[in-house]
Tab-separated table of C-alpha atoms in Angstrom:
chain	number	residue	atom	x	y	z
V	67	MET	CA	-1.474	0.221	-2.217
V	68	SER	CA	1.429	-0.709	0.091
V	69	THR	CA	0.860	-0.795	3.825
V	70	ILE	CA	1.876	2.051	6.146
V	71	LYS	CA	4.489	0.707	8.561
V	72	LEU	CA	3.945	2.099	12.066
V	73	PHE	CA	6.139	2.078	15.167
V	74	LEU	CA	4.305	2.769	18.457
V	75	VAL	CA	6.084	4.309	21.459
V	76	ASP	CA	4.120	4.691	24.703
V	77	ASP	CA	4.936	3.720	28.274
V	78	HIS	CA	1.371	2.475	28.810
V	79	LYS	CA	0.953	-1.001	27.341
V	80	MET	CA	-2.838	-0.663	27.381
V	81	ILE	CA	-2.576	2.353	25.065
V	82	ARG	CA	-0.400	0.426	22.635
V	83	GLU	CA	-2.710	-2.578	22.702
V	84	GLY	CA	-5.734	-0.357	22.099
V	85	LEU	CA	-4.032	1.303	19.154
V	86	LYS	CA	-3.080	-2.040	17.642
V	87	ASN	CA	-6.591	-3.406	18.064
V	88	PHE	CA	-8.272	-0.808	15.881
V	89	LEU	CA	-5.383	0.076	13.547
V	90	LEU	CA	-4.966	-3.547	12.496
V	91	ASP	CA	-8.639	-3.672	11.546
V	92	ASP	CA	-7.576	-1.440	8.644
V	93	THR	CA	-5.415	-3.355	6.163
V	94	THR	CA	-3.683	-0.069	5.322
V	95	PHE	CA	-1.577	-0.353	8.476
V	96	GLU	CA	1.149	-2.703	9.691
V	97	ILE	CA	2.592	-2.412	13.209
V	98	VAL	CA	6.296	-3.154	12.739
V	99	GLY	CA	7.511	-2.223	16.221
V	100	GLU	CA	6.628	-0.929	19.663
V	101	ALA	CA	8.502	0.345	22.696
V	102	ASP	CA	7.905	1.556	26.260
V	103	HIS	CA	10.081	4.669	25.892
V	104	GLY	CA	12.486	6.480	23.588
V	105	LYS	CA	15.615	4.613	24.637
V	106	GLU	CA	14.070	1.232	23.880
V	107	CYS	CA	12.750	2.557	20.566
V	108	LEU	CA	16.226	3.642	19.426
V	109	GLU	CA	17.686	0.265	20.379
V	110	ILE	CA	15.098	-1.475	18.208
V	111	LEU	CA	15.570	0.940	15.302
V	112	GLU	CA	19.308	0.208	15.289
V	113	LYS	CA	18.436	-3.336	14.212
V	114	ASP	CA	15.532	-2.531	11.881
V	115	ASN	CA	14.427	0.959	10.828
V	116	ASP	CA	12.109	-0.033	7.994
V	117	VAL	CA	9.424	2.286	9.387
V	118	ASP	CA	7.180	4.824	7.676
V	119	ILE	CA	5.747	6.631	10.704
V	120	LEU	CA	6.829	6.778	14.339
V	121	LEU	CA	3.841	7.486	16.606
V	122	THR	CA	5.083	8.537	20.036
V	123	ASP	CA	3.882	9.821	23.373
V	124	VAL	CA	5.662	12.905	24.756
V	125	ASN	CA	5.909	12.279	28.508
V	126	MET	CA	7.770	8.975	29.064
V	127	PRO	CA	10.474	7.596	31.410
V	128	GLU	CA	14.066	6.840	30.336
V	129	MET	CA	13.777	9.081	27.253
V	130	ASP	CA	10.808	11.332	26.482
V	131	GLY	CA	9.198	11.962	23.112
V	132	LEU	CA	11.033	15.233	22.474
V	133	GLU	CA	14.474	13.696	22.866
V	134	LEU	CA	13.362	10.678	20.848
V	135	VAL	CA	12.236	12.697	17.816
V	136	GLN	CA	15.483	14.679	17.935
V	137	HIS	CA	17.483	11.451	17.610
V	138	VAL	CA	15.195	9.861	15.020
V	139	LYS	CA	15.173	12.978	12.833
V	140	LYS	CA	18.974	12.939	12.792
V	141	LEU	CA	19.559	9.179	12.478
V	142	TYR	CA	16.578	8.118	10.352
V	143	PRO	CA	15.336	11.126	8.350
V	144	HIS	CA	13.110	8.882	6.219
V	145	ILE	CA	10.828	8.202	9.213
V	146	LYS	CA	7.921	10.618	9.582
V	147	LEU	CA	7.166	11.683	13.147
V	148	MET	CA	3.816	12.021	14.931
V	149	ALA	CA	2.906	12.715	18.559
V	150	LEU	CA	-0.062	11.107	20.297
V	151	THR	CA	-0.269	12.450	23.828
V	152	MET	CA	-2.368	13.909	26.624
V	153	LEU	CA	-0.125	16.998	26.680
V	154	GLY	CA	-1.974	19.811	24.949
V	155	GLU	CA	-0.015	22.752	26.373
V	156	SER	CA	1.500	25.070	23.783
V	157	GLN	CA	5.073	24.736	25.085
V	158	HIS	CA	5.089	20.971	24.483
V	159	ILE	CA	3.416	21.336	21.096
V	160	LYS	CA	5.801	24.022	19.813
V	161	LYS	CA	8.884	22.093	20.925
V	162	MET	CA	7.714	18.925	19.170
V	163	LEU	CA	6.809	20.780	15.972
V	164	ALA	CA	10.141	22.607	15.985
V	165	GLU	CA	11.893	19.223	15.930
V	166	GLY	CA	10.078	18.144	12.789
V	167	THR	CA	6.985	16.396	14.137
V	168	MET	CA	4.481	16.372	11.268
V	169	GLY	CA	1.451	15.360	13.297
V	170	TYR	CA	0.273	16.130	16.826
V	171	LEU	CA	-2.880	14.523	18.154
V	172	LEU	CA	-4.365	14.298	21.620
V	173	LYS	CA	-5.279	10.897	23.029
V	174	ASN	CA	-8.922	11.928	23.296
V	175	CYS	CA	-9.148	12.087	19.488
V	176	SER	CA	-11.475	9.706	17.687
V	177	GLU	CA	-10.242	6.582	15.919
V	178	GLU	CA	-11.345	8.140	12.637
V	179	GLU	CA	-9.293	11.292	13.292
V	180	LEU	CA	-6.176	9.318	14.178
V	181	ILE	CA	-6.420	7.131	11.083
V	182	ASN	CA	-7.023	10.179	8.887
V	183	GLY	CA	-4.096	12.019	10.488
V	184	ILE	CA	-1.716	9.107	9.933
V	185	LYS	CA	-2.701	8.829	6.273
V	186	ILE	CA	-2.243	12.576	5.721
V	187	VAL	CA	1.229	12.556	7.302
V	188	HIS	CA	2.199	9.455	5.308
V	189	SER	CA	1.263	11.270	2.086
V	190	GLY	CA	3.592	14.139	2.992
V	191	GLY	CA	1.145	16.487	4.705
V	192	THR	CA	0.789	17.638	8.292
V	193	TYR	CA	-2.051	17.053	10.730
V	194	TYR	CA	-2.806	18.656	14.086
V	195	SER	CA	-5.872	18.121	16.257
V	196	PRO	CA	-8.138	21.208	16.392
V	197	GLU	CA	-7.325	21.579	20.108
V	198	VAL	CA	-3.628	21.676	19.219
V	199	THR	CA	-4.089	24.421	16.632
V	200	ASN	CA	-6.174	26.447	19.100
V	201	ALA	CA	-3.504	26.092	21.801
V	202	ILE	CA	-0.846	27.417	19.425
V	203	ILE	CA	-3.003	30.333	18.267
V	204	ASN	CA	-3.961	31.321	21.818
V	205	ASN	CA	-0.315	31.228	22.889
V	206	ILE	CA	0.820	33.333	19.924
V	207	ARG	CA	-1.813	35.981	20.656
V	208	LYS	CA	-0.282	36.462	24.106
V	209	VAL	CA	3.203	37.063	22.690
V	210	LYS	CA	4.066	40.490	21.334
V	211	PRO	CA	6.300	40.325	18.261
V	212	GLN	CA	9.791	41.742	18.699
V	213	LYS	CA	10.707	44.795	16.621
V	214	THR	CA	13.934	43.166	15.444
V	215	GLN	CA	11.956	40.306	13.892
V	216	VAL	CA	9.685	42.735	12.016
V	217	ALA	CA	12.658	44.725	10.727
V	218	LEU	CA	14.285	41.603	9.284
V	219	GLU	CA	11.113	40.182	7.781
V	220	VAL	CA	11.220	39.528	4.024
V	221	PRO	CA	7.862	39.901	2.228
V	222	LEU	CA	6.437	36.843	0.489
V	223	SER	CA	5.451	36.950	-3.157
V	224	ASP	CA	1.836	36.275	-4.149
V	225	ARG	CA	2.803	32.877	-5.567
V	226	GLU	CA	4.702	31.965	-2.387
V	227	LYS	CA	1.592	32.860	-0.395
V	228	ASP	CA	-0.476	30.647	-2.702
V	229	VAL	CA	1.870	27.723	-2.058
V	230	LEU	CA	1.928	28.367	1.692
V	231	HIS	CA	-1.879	28.541	1.770
V	232	LEU	CA	-2.112	25.116	0.140
V	233	ILE	CA	0.547	23.705	2.494
V	234	LEU	CA	-1.636	24.774	5.413
V	235	LYS	CA	-4.547	22.970	3.745
V	236	GLU	CA	-2.381	19.818	3.906
V	237	LYS	CA	-2.020	19.476	0.141
V	238	THR	CA	0.745	17.277	-1.233
V	239	ASN	CA	3.364	18.650	-3.647
V	240	LYS	CA	1.536	17.072	-6.580
V	241	GLU	CA	-1.805	18.537	-5.504
V	242	ILE	CA	-0.224	21.989	-5.138
V	243	ALA	CA	1.405	21.682	-8.561
V	244	ASP	CA	-1.874	20.627	-10.199
V	245	GLU	CA	-3.905	23.379	-8.529
V	246	LEU	CA	-1.435	26.161	-9.402
V	247	PHE	CA	-0.540	24.743	-12.845
V	248	ILE	CA	3.168	24.544	-12.023
V	249	SER	CA	5.677	21.691	-11.842
V	250	ILE	CA	6.487	19.740	-8.684
V	251	ARG	CA	10.057	21.035	-9.001
V	252	THR	CA	8.733	24.603	-8.905
V	253	VAL	CA	6.691	23.751	-5.796
V	254	ASP	CA	9.882	22.491	-4.129
V	255	ALA	CA	11.658	25.722	-5.089
V	256	HIS	CA	8.877	27.823	-3.578
V	257	LYS	CA	9.019	25.741	-0.379
V	258	ARG	CA	12.772	26.334	-0.095
V	259	ASN	CA	12.239	30.070	-0.582
V	260	LEU	CA	9.494	30.082	2.048
V	261	LEU	CA	11.778	28.339	4.555
V	262	ASP	CA	14.583	30.830	3.845
V	263	LYS	CA	12.397	33.929	4.007
V	264	THR	CA	10.549	32.940	7.176
V	265	GLY	CA	13.560	31.461	8.966
V	266	SER	CA	11.650	28.202	9.432
V	267	LYS	CA	13.387	24.835	9.763
V	268	ASN	CA	10.521	22.733	8.446
V	269	LEU	CA	6.876	22.722	7.371
V	270	ALA	CA	5.717	22.910	10.982
V	271	GLY	CA	7.661	26.157	11.297
V	272	LEU	CA	5.920	27.518	8.196
V	273	ILE	CA	2.550	26.717	9.723
V	274	LEU	CA	3.457	28.519	12.946
V	275	TYR	CA	4.681	31.490	10.875
V	276	ALA	CA	1.427	31.713	8.906
V	277	ILE	CA	-0.643	31.529	12.099
V	278	ASP	CA	1.554	34.104	13.826
V	279	LYS	CA	1.273	36.573	10.919
V	280	GLN	CA	-2.430	35.796	10.406
V	281	LEU	CA	-1.842	35.483	6.660
V	282	PHE	CA	-5.051	33.655	5.837
V	283	ASP	CA	-8.581	34.156	7.113
V	284	ASP	CA	-9.694	30.562	6.542
V	285	ILE	CA	-6.860	28.845	8.465
């Protein structure tokens, strides 16, 4: 198995050093870059962007994590994005997810959770700390849906709901295809339809949609 190439962005050097100390104990990972803030990260990526996952803080000087992921998503779409931060408020979480962040963990997470989250995101899934999911759900419950949104809503087919349910369970395209006895190409088609019908920009948007509509009892 090839190594997962990580780029660490955090304005606290001690955080970066701590991450490197335990991540490098696992031969799965290779730290290929690090930066104090978003601006420095982009300067480094201009020279070498052979990176699998960018793990970034949100609140940083010069350029924060939100602006950084916006640039990286546009310039280097092959890089998967994860947030590792102390900011657990729903407004920060929703903004980061809306920009394509596939993982959002709080810095009080365990080493095991962080490693597991990185591996899930690398395989094409999404991972959010339980506290993050709870913050999103609690925020959504306080917001009353607008009538215009309900009027324009397009119902999902049973098969689309099946696919969405498995997406929320962090299954890869192959795992979804195997479980539903369909091809990977069909899974991709269902994902495109789900994005169109829900008005979502990415998988994070689909997750927020499913939580908002309370589509599944076990999520």
